mmCIF file of C-alpha atoms in Angstrom:
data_model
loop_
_atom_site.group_PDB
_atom_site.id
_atom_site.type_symbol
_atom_site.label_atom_id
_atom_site.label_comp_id
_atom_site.label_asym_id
_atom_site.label_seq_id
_atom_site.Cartn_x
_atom_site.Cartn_y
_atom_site.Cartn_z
ATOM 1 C CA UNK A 12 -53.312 71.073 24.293
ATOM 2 C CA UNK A 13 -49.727 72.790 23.203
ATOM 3 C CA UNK A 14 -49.156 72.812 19.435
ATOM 4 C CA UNK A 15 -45.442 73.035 18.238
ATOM 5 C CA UNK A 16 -44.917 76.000 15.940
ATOM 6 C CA UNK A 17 -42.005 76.692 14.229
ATOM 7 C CA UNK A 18 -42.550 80.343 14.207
ATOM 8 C CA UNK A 19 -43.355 80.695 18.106
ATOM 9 C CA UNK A 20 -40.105 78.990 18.788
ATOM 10 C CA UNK A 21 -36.690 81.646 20.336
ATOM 11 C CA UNK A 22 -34.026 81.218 17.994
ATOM 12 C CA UNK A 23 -31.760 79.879 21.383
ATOM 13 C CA UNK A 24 -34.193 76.160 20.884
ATOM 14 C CA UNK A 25 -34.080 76.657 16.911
ATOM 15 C CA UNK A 26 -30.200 76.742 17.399
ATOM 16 C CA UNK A 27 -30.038 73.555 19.719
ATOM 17 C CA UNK A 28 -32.400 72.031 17.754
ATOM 18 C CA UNK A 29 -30.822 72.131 14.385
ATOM 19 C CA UNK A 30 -27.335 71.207 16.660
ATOM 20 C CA UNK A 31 -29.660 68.269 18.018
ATOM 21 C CA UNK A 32 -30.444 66.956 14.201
ATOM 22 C CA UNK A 33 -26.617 67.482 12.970
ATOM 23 C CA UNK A 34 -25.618 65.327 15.857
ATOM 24 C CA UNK A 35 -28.367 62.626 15.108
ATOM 25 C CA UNK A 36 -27.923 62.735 11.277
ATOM 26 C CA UNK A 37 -24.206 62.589 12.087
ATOM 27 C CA UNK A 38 -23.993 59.828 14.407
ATOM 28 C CA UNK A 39 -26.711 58.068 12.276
ATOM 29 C CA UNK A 40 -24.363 58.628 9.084
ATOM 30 C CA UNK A 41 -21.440 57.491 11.090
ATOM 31 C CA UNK A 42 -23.039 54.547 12.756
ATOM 32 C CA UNK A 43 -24.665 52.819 9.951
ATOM 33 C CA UNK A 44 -22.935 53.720 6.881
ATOM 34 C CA UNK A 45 -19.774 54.480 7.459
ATOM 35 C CA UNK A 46 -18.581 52.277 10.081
ATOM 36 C CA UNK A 47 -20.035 49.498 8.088
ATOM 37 C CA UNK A 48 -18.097 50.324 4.900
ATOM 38 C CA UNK A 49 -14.797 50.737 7.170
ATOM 39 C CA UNK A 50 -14.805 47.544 8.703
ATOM 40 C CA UNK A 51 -15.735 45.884 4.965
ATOM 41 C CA UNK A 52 -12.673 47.662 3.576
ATOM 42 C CA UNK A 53 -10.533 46.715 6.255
ATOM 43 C CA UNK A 54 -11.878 42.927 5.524
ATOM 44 C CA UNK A 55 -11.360 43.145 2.273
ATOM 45 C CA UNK A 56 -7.661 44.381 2.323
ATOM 46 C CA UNK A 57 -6.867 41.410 4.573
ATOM 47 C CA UNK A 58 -8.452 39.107 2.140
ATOM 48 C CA UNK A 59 -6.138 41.100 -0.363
ATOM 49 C CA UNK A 60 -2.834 40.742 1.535
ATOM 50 C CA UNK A 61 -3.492 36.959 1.880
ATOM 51 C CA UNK A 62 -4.333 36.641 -2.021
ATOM 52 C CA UNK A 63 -1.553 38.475 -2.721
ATOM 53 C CA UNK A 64 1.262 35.880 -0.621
ATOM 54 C CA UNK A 65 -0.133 33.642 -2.090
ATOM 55 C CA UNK A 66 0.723 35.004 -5.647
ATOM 56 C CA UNK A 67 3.904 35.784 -4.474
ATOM 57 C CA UNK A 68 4.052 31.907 -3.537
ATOM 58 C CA UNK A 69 3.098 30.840 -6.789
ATOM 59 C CA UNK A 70 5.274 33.340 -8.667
ATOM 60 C CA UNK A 71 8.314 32.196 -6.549
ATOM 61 C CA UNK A 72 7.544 28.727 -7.185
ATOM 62 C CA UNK A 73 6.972 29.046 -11.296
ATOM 63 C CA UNK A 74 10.393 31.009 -10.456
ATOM 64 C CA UNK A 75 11.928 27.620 -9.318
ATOM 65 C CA UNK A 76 10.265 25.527 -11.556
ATOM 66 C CA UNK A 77 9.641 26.929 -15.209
ATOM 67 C CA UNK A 78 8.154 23.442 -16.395
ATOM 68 C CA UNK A 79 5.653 22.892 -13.719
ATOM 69 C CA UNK A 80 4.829 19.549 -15.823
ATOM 70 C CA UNK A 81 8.117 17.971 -15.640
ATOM 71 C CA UNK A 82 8.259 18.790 -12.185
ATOM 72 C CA UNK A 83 4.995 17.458 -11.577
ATOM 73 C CA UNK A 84 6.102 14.341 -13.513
ATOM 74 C CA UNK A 85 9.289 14.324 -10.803
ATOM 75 C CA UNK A 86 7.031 14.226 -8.234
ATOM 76 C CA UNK A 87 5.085 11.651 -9.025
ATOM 77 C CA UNK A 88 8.103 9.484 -9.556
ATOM 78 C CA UNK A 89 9.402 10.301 -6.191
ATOM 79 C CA UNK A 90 5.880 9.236 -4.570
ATOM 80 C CA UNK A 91 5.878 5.672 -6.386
ATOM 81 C CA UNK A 92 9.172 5.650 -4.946
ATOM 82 C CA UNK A 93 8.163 6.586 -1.282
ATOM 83 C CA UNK A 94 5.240 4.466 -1.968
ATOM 84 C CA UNK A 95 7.267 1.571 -2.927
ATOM 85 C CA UNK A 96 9.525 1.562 0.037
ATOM 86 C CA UNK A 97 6.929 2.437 2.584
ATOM 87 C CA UNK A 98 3.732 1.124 1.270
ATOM 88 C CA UNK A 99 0.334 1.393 2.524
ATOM 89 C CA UNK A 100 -0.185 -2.022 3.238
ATOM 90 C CA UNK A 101 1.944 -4.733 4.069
ATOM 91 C CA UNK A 102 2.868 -6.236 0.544
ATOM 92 C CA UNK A 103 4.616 -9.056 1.884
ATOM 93 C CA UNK A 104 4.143 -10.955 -1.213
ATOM 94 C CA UNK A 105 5.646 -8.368 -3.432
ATOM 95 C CA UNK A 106 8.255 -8.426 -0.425
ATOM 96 C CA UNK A 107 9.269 -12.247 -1.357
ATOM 97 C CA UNK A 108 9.515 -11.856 -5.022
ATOM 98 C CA UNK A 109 12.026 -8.966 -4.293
ATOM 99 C CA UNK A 110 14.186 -10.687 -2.344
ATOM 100 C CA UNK A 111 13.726 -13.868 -4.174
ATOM 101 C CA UNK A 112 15.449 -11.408 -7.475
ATOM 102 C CA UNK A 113 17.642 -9.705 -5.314
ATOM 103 C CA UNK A 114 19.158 -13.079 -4.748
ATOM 104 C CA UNK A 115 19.014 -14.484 -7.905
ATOM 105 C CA UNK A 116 20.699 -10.874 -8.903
ATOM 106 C CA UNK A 117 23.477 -11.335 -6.704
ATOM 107 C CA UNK A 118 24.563 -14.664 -7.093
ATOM 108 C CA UNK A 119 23.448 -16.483 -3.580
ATOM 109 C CA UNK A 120 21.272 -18.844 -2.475
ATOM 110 C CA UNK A 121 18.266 -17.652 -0.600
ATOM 111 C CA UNK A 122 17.862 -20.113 2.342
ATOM 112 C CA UNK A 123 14.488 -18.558 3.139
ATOM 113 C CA UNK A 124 12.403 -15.665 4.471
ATOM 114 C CA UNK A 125 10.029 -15.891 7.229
ATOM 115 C CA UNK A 126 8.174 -13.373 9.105
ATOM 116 C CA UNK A 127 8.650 -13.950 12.768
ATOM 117 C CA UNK A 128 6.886 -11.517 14.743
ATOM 118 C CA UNK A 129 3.878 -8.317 13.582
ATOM 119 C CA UNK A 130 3.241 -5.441 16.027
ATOM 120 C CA UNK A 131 1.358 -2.318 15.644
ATOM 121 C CA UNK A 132 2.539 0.732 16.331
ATOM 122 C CA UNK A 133 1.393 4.166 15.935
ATOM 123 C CA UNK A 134 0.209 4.838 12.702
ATOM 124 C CA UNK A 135 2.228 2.325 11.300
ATOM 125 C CA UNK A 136 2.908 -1.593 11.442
ATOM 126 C CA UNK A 137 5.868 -3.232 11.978
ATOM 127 C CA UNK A 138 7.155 -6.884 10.050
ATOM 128 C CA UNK A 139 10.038 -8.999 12.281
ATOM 129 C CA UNK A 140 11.573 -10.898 9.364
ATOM 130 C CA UNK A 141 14.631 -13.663 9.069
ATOM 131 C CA UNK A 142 15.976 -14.056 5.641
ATOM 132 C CA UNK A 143 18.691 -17.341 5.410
ATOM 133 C CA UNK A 144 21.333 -16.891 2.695
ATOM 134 C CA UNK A 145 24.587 -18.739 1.513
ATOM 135 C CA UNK A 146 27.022 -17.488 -1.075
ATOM 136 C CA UNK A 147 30.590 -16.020 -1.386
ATOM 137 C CA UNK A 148 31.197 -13.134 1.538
ATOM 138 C CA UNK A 149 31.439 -10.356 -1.450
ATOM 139 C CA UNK A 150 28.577 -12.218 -3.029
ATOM 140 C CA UNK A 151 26.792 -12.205 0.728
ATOM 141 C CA UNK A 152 27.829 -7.923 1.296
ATOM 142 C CA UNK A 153 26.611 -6.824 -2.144
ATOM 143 C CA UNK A 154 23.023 -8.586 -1.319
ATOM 144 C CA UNK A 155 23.380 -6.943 2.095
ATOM 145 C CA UNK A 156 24.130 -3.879 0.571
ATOM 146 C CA UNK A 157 21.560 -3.870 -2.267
ATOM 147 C CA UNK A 158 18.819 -4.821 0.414
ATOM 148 C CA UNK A 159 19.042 -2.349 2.206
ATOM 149 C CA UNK A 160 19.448 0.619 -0.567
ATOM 150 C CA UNK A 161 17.098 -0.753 -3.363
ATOM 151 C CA UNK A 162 13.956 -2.564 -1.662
ATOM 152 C CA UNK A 163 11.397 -0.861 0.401
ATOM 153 C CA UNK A 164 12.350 0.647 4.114
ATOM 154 C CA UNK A 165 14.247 -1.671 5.799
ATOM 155 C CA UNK A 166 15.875 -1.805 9.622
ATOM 156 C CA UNK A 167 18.626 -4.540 9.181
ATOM 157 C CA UNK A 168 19.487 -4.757 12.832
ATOM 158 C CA UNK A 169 21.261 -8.558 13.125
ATOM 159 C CA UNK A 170 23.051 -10.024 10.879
ATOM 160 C CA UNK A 171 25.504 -13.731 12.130
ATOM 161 C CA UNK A 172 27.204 -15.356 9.604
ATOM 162 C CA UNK A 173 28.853 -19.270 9.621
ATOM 163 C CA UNK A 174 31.270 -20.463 7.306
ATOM 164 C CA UNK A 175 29.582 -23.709 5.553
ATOM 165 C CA UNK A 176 30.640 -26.531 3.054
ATOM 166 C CA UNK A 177 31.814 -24.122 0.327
ATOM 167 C CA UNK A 178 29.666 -20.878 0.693
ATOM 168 C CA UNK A 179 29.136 -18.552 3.715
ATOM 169 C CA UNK A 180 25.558 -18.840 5.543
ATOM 170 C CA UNK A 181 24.584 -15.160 6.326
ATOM 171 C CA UNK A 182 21.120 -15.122 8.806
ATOM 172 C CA UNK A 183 19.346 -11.626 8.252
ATOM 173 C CA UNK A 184 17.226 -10.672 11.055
ATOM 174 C CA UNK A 185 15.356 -7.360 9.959
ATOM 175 C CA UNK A 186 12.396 -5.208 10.634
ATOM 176 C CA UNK A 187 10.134 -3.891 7.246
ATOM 177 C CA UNK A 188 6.965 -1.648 7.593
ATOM 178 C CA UNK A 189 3.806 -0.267 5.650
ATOM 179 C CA UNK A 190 1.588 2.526 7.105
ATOM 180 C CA UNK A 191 -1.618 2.407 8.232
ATOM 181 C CA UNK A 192 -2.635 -0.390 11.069
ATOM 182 C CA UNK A 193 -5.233 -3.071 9.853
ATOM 183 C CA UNK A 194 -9.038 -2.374 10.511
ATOM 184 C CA UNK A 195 -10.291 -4.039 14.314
ATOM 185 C CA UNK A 196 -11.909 -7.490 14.330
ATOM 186 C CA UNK A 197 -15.238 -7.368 15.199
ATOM 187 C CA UNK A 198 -14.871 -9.181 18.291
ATOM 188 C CA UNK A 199 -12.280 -6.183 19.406
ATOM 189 C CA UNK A 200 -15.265 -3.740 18.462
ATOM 190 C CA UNK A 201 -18.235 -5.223 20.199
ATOM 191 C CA UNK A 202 -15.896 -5.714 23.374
ATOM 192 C CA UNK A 203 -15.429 -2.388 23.036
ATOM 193 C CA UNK A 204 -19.168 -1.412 22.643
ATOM 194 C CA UNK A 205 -20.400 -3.611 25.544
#
């Protein structure tokens, strides 16, 4: 059998040989440690970029708003106030004692209110209402008025008015809503599942 000696070796396959192990011990180098560490870096100064926008975000914003507890305590007024004129449920109680002091406020008699027709929609429910009133016509416009700028979301979209004994009868037909559409009956869902 052939043994390998160093010594009996021409200096032509000593040459390609130690150009055969630079190659390996470069490509080896190149492969698994440095290619590695480039993509990490290249990671990492994404991840950078993105933490830095958002800095630049938050600066801008503490910019804007110096107090960012005053401003929080804005925004939570503004959601009671969203939430109060486009609530999550229906609240049609809460609905009749606002109307019922709205017209007290404004001086006219409040007939009554009645819901005449629900439908769902998407992501949201819709209330057909008819509210009766009878008062002065300034007494009539300023309930008008404050109904649909002070209560919850409201769609006034008839409104007939008679002249009566002494006051003016105003009939408010009018659409409210509240988010959200009420959970299926369980009849719905095992129709569904048969």
């Amino acid at each position: 059998m052939n043994s390998f000696s160093w010594n009996k070796t021409s200096n032509k396959d000593k040459v390609i040989l130690f150009i055969a192990s630079v190659a390996a011990t470069t490509w080896f180098l190149y492969s698994f440690l440095l290619l590695p560490q480039w993509s990490q870096i290249e990671e990492l100064t994404a991840q950078s970029n993105i933490e830095r926008q958002k800095v630049k975000v938050i600066e801008e914003f503490l910019l804007l708003h110096p107090n960012v507890e005053q401003f929080a305590l804005e925004l939570d007024k503004k959601f009671i106030n969203v939430d109060a004129m486009l609530p999550n449920n229906p609240g049609i109680s809460n609905f009749l004692i606002q109307i019922e002091q709205l017209s007290k406020g404004c001086g006219v008699h409040l007939g009554h209110v009645k819901p005449t027709q629900t439908s769902n929609k998407e992501g949201y429910r819709e209330y057909a209402i008819e509210i009766l009133i009878s008062g002065s016509f300034a007494q009539s416009m300023n309930f008008l008025n404050k109904l649909e700028n002070e209560l919850r979301f409201i769609n006034v979209h008839t409104i007939s008015m008679q002249a009566g004994k002494n006051n003016l009868e105003s009939k408010i037909l009018a659409k409210i809503y509240s988010f959200g559409v009420p959970a299926e009956s369980s009849k719905t869902t095992d129709i569904k599942n048969n």
